[in-house]
């Protein structure tokens, strides 16, 4: 295990790539802007945390880390993820919340062992069709994203917890909001859930009207 947390690092030494037996690497709370290519040598990594940095780019060599079980990239400045993300077939937890992602790569669907996915506080307006391949996903956080269609989530057989609009979002509302029945909100007995849904639909309608 190597801890490089809170060291104001802007770059990493090339010698890091020589630690080929390393299994746990934490580079949290630094000032890295890019993940260096030397990471491609660390093929035995199981846990990797590069959260709370200044990352704007993730090298495609990240896809070489095929033994990763947990990957934390949250609280950076990422606007996209590489297609090579799909190579991380053993990944069980992926946390990329608090970034600037507007879309997710289709290769996300190749992470068939993923159990937990945190997308909180990005700018996603749509979930890729490939997300339906995440047959082992049980927990999904999509709070803070202007999503209008959650119907794809109904295809996930093990998904039990979806966090959206600041609550544990009821399965009955995993729908395309524009296709909701006229009385779908009138039937909701939970006043707070009804308020949140009305507010969310109103905000989305306002955005559309401005286009």
JSON list of C-alpha atoms in Angstrom, two decimals, residues 76 85 91 120 124 130 174 181 210:
[
{"chain": "A", "resi": 76, "resn": "UNK", "atom": "CA", "xyz": [-11.93, 16.38, -10.05]},
{"chain": "A", "resi": 85, "resn": "UNK", "atom": "CA", "xyz": [-12.61, 2.13, -18.89]},
{"chain": "A", "resi": 91, "resn": "UNK", "atom": "CA", "xyz": [-14.24, -3.47, -11.03]},
{"chain": "A", "resi": 120, "resn": "UNK", "atom": "CA", "xyz": [-23.60, 12.23, -8.15]},
{"chain": "A", "resi": 124, "resn": "UNK", "atom": "CA", "xyz": [-25.55, 13.95, -17.32]},
{"chain": "A", "resi": 130, "resn": "UNK", "atom": "CA", "xyz": [-25.12, -0.02, -22.36]},
{"chain": "A", "resi": 174, "resn": "UNK", "atom": "CA", "xyz": [-37.91, 4.78, -12.96]},
{"chain": "A", "resi": 181, "resn": "UNK", "atom": "CA", "xyz": [-49.58, 9.25, -16.72]},
{"chain": "A", "resi": 210, "resn": "UNK", "atom": "CA", "xyz": [-35.48, 28.21, -23.42]}
]
